[in-house]
Each structure stands twice: as C-alpha cells, then as structure tokens.
Short mmCIF file of C-alpha atoms in Angstrom, two decimals:
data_model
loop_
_atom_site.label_atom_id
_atom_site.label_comp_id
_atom_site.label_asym_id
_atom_site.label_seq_id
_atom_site.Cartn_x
_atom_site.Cartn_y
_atom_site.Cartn_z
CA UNK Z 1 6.33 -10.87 61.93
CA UNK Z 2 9.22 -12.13 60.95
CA UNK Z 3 10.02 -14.92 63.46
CA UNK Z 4 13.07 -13.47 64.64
CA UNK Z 5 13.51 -11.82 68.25
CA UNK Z 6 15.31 -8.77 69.64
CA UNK Z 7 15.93 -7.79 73.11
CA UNK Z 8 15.70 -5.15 74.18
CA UNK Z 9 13.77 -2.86 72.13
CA UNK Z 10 15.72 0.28 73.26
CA UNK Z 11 18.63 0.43 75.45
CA UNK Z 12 19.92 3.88 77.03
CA UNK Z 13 23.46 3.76 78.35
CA UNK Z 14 26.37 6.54 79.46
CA UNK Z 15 29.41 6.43 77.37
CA UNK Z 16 32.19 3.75 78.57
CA UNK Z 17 29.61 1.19 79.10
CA UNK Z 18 28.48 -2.38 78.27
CA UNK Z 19 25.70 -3.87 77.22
CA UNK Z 20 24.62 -7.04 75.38
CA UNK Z 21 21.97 -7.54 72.61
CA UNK Z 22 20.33 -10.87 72.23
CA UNK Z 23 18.80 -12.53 69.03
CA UNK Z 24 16.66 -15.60 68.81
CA UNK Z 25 16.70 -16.47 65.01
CA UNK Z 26 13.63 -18.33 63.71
CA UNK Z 27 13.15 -21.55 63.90
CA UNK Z 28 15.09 -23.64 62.42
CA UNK Z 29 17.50 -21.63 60.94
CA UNK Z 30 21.32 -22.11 61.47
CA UNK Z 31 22.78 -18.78 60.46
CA UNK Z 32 22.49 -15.05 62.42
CA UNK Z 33 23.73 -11.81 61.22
CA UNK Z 34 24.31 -8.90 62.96
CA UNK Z 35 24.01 -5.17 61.66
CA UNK Z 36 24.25 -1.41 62.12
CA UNK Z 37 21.75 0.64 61.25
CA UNK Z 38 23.01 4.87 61.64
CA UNK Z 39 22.05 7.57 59.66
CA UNK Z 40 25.90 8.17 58.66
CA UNK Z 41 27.42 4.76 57.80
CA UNK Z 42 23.92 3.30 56.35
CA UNK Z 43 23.11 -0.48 57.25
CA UNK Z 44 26.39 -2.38 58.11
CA UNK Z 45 27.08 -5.64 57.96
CA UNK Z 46 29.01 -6.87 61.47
CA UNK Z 47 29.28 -10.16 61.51
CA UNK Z 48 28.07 -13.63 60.59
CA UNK Z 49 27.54 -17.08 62.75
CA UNK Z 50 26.35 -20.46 61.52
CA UNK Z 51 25.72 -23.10 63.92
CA UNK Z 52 27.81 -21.70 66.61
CA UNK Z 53 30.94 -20.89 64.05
CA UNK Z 54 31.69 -17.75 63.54
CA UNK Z 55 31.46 -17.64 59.37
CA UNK Z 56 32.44 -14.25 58.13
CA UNK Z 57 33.44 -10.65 59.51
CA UNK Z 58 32.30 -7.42 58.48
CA UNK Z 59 33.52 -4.10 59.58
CA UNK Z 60 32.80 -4.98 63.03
CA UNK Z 61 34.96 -3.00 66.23
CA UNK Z 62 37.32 -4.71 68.23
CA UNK Z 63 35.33 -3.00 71.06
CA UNK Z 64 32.47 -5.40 69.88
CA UNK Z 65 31.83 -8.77 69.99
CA UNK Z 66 29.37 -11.75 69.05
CA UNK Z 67 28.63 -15.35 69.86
CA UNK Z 68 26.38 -17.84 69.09
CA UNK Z 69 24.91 -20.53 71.53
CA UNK Z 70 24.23 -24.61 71.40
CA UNK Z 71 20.63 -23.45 71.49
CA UNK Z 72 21.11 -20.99 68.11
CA UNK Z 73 20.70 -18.01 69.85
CA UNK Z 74 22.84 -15.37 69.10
CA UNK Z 75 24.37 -12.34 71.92
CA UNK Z 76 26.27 -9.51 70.71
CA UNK Z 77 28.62 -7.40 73.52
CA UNK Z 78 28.75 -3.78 72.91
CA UNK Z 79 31.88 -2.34 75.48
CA UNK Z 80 33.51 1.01 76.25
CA UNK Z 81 30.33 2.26 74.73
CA UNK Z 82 30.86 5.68 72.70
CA UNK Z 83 28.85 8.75 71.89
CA UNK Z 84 28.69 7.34 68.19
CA UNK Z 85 27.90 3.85 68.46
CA UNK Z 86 24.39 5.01 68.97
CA UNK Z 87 22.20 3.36 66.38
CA UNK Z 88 20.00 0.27 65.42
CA UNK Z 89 20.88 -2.70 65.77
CA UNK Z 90 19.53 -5.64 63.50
CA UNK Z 91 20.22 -9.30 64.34
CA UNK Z 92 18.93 -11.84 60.68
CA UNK Z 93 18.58 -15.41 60.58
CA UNK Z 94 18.12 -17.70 57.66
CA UNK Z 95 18.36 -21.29 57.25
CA UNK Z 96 21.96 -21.77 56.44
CA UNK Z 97 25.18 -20.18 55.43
CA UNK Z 98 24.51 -19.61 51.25
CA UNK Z 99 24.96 -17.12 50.02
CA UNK Z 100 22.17 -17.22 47.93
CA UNK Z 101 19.44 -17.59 51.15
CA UNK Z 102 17.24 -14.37 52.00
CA UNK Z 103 17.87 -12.89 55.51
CA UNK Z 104 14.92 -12.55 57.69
CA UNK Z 105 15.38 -9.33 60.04
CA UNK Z 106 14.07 -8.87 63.37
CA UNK Z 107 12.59 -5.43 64.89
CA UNK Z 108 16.48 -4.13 65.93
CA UNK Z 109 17.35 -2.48 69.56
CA UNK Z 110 18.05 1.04 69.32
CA UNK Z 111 21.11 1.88 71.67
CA UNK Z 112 21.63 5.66 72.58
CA UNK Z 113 24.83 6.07 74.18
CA UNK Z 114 24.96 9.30 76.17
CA UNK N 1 34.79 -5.08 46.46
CA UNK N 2 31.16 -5.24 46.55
CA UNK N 3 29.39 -2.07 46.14
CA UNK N 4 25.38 -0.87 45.69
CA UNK N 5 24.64 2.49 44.51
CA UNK N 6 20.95 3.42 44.91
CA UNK N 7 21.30 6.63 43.11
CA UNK N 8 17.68 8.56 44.05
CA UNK N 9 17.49 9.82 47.62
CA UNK N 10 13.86 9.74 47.03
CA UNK N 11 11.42 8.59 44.03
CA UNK N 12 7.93 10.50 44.39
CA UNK N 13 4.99 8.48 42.54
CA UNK N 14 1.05 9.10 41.94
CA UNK N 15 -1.24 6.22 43.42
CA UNK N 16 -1.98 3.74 40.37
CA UNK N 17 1.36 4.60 38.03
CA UNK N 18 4.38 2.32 37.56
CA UNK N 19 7.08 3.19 40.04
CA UNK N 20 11.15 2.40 39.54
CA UNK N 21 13.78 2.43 41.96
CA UNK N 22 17.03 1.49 40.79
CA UNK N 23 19.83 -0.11 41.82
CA UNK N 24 23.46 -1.04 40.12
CA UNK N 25 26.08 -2.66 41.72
CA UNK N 26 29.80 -4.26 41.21
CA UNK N 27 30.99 -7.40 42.37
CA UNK N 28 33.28 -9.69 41.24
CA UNK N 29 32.11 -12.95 40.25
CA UNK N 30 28.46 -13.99 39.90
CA UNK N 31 25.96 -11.38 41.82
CA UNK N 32 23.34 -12.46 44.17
CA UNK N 33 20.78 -9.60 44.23
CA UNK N 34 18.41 -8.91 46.86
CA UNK N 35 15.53 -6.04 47.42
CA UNK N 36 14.28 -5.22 51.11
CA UNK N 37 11.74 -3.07 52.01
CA UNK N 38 11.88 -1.29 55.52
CA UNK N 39 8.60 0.58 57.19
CA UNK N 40 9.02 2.99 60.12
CA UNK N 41 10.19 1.34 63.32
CA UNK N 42 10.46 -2.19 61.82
CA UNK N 43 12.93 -4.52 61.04
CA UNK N 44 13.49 -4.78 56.80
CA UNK N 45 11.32 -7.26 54.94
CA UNK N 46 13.00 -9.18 51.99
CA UNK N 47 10.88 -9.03 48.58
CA UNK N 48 12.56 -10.78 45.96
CA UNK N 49 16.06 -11.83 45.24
CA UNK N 50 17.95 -12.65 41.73
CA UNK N 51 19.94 -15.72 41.92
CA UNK N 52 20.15 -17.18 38.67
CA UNK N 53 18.51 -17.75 35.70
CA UNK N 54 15.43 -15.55 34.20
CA UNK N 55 16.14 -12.40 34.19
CA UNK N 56 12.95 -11.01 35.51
CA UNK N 57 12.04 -12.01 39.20
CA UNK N 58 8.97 -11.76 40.55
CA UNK N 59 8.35 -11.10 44.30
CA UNK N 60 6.09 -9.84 47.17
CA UNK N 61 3.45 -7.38 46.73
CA UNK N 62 3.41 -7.43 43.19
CA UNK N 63 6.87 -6.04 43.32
CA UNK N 64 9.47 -7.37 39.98
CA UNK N 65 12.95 -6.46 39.23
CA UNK N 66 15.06 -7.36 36.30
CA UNK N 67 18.42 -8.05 36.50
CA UNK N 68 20.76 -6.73 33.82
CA UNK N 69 24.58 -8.17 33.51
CA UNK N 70 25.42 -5.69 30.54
CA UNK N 71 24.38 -2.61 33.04
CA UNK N 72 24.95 -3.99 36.12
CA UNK N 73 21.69 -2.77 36.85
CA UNK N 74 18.95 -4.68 39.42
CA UNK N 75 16.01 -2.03 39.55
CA UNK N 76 12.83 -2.59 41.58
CA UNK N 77 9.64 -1.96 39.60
CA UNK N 78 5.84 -2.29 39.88
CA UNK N 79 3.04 -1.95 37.65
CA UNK N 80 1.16 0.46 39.57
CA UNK N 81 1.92 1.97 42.94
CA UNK N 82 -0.39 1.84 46.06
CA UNK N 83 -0.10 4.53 48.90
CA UNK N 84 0.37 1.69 51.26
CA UNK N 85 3.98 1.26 49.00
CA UNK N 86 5.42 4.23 50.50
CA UNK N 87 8.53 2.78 52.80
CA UNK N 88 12.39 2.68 52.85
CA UNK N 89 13.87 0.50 49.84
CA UNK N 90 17.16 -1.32 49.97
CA UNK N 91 19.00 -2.67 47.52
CA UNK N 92 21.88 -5.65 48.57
CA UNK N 93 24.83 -7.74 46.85
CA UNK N 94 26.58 -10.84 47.76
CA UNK N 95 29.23 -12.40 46.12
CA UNK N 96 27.93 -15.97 45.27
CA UNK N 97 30.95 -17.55 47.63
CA UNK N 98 30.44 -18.73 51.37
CA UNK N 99 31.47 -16.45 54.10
CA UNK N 100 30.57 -13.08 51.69
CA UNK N 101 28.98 -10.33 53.53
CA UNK N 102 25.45 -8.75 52.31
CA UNK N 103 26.36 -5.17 51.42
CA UNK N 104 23.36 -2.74 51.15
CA UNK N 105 22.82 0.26 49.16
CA UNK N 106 21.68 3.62 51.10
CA UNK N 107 18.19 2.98 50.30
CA UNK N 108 15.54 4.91 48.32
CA UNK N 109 12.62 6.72 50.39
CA UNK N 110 9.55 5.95 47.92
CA UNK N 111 6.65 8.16 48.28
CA UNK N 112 3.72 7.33 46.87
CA UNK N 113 0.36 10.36 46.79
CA UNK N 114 -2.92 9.19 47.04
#
C-alpha cells in the first residue's frame, strides 16, 4: 500500500458526461500528479500540483481539469466525457516538487465512457 | 523532448537466471531515471531511480540498473529471476529542472517460468 487514495475505483458513465476523480496523496507530501493509463497512448502524464499551485502541464484536454485543495487533496474534472477517454486514471504524490523525488502511485479509477 | 524507448514488448526468463529489461532514453540536460514496476489491477510501484553519481543503483527486490551516459542506456537487471517477478515494467525520464513532466516508456511485460 502505497499511502495514496483513489476514489472511485471504477466509474461507468454515457458519453457527454462529467465526473470528478479524487486523490488523497500520502501524508505529508506536497506534490500530486495526475495520469492516463490506455492501451493506445501508454501512461500519460496530465498534470502536476504542489501545494495548491498548479506546477507543470502535460498533454492534458481542455475538456479536463485539476485542482488541488488547502487540505492537499487533489480532484480532477473529467467533462463532455467521450467514447475514448475511457481508461485508468492514476493520481501520485511525493514530498515535493524535484524533480529528482520518486512518485508514489495510488490504485487508479478506471472510467468507461459508454 | 524527453523520450523512453523500452524496445522488448515482452522479455521471457527461466526461474533462477539473470533477467534484463532495457531502457534508453533522450533528454536534454542531466537525466533523472526511474524504474516502476506495475502488477495486475494495481497502481505502479517505484524500484529504484538514478539521480547522480555511481553508476550502478541498487533498488527493491534485489532489482539494479546501471546507468550509461555514452549509450543513453538505463536497463533494469537482476541476478536471478523469481516467478513472483513476473509484472509490467516501466521505464521513466525527467529532465533534472522544476516543473518537467515524468515521461514513461511503453513498458516491458516480464515473464518469468517456474
């Protein structure tokens, strides 16, 4: 176990939806990444938050979006849901923003959009 | 840009040989290189991670890898292979600069026979 939560677990939604994914990072870390897991594109790297900032973008929708809370916890909105955003999605935390830190991955929420 | 290639789809071992899954990359700028390992229906697990200095780095489950500037090369290795080994392996790059994503490679399926 990793420290780091994920809810839900799995998430099945119709196509034009919205849904949100929450993160709780471990404790006492700072920073929360969020990725894409498909069978296509590989893992992903969407985005990046430390201490409530957002700290660096990766290819990441404009039909998505993340935010992190006072509390560290981290939410990302999925909207006008489509067919091939189905996939896994990982939230990571580690203790701050180097680069050089390892990532500690939670147990993902696998979205099926149909 | 950062790139990983992790050029074997799959890398089939005996129980109780060495087993090799490689990795080479291109960034520009010093590398930080990372190995994760990723069961079925669980989030990835970091095992080691090349920062700086010597060029062999030891890390969980008996698992090395030696990084090599000359080849850009950063494969996993271990002396000999249990069946309990047999997972999803991911390679990863950073550039050493803050607000750098963590690319991954596509991963390598290692099988390991009993």
């Amino acid at each position: 176990d990793s420290g780091v939560t994920q809810t839900p677990k799995h998430l099945i939604t119709a196509t034009g939806q919205r849904v949100t994914l929450r993160c709780s990072p471990r404790s006492g870390d700072l920073s929360v990444y969020w990725y894409q897991q498909s069978l296509d594109q590989g893992l992903q790297f969407l985005i990046q938050y430390y201490n409530g900032e957002e700290r660096a973008k990766g290819n990441i929708l404009e039909r998505f979006s993340a935010q992190q809370f006072p509390d560290l916890h981290s939410e990302l909105n999925l909207s006008s849901l489509e067919l091939g955003d189905s996939a896994l999605y990982f939230c990571a935390s580690s203790v701050n923003s180097g680069s050089g830190n390892e990532q500690f991955f939670g147990p993902g929420t696998r979205l099926t959009v149909l | 840009a950062q790139s990983v290639a992790q050029p074997e789809d799959q890398v089939n071992v005996a129980e109780g040989n060495p087993l090799t899954v490689k990795c080479t990359y291109s960034v520009s700028g010093n590398p930080y290189l990372f190995w994760y390992v990723q069961y079925p229906n669980r989030g990835l697990q970091f095992l080691l991670k090349y920062i700086t200095g010597d060029n062999l780095v030891k890390g969980s489950y008996g698992f090395e890898a030696e990084f090599n500037k000359s080849q850009t090369s950063f494969h996993l290795k271990k002396p000999s292979a249990l069946v309990s080994d047999s997972a999803l392996y991911f390679c990863a790059v950073r550039r050493g600069e803050a607000g750098t994503a963590l690319i991954f490679g596509k991963g390598t399926t290692l099988s390991v026979s009993s």
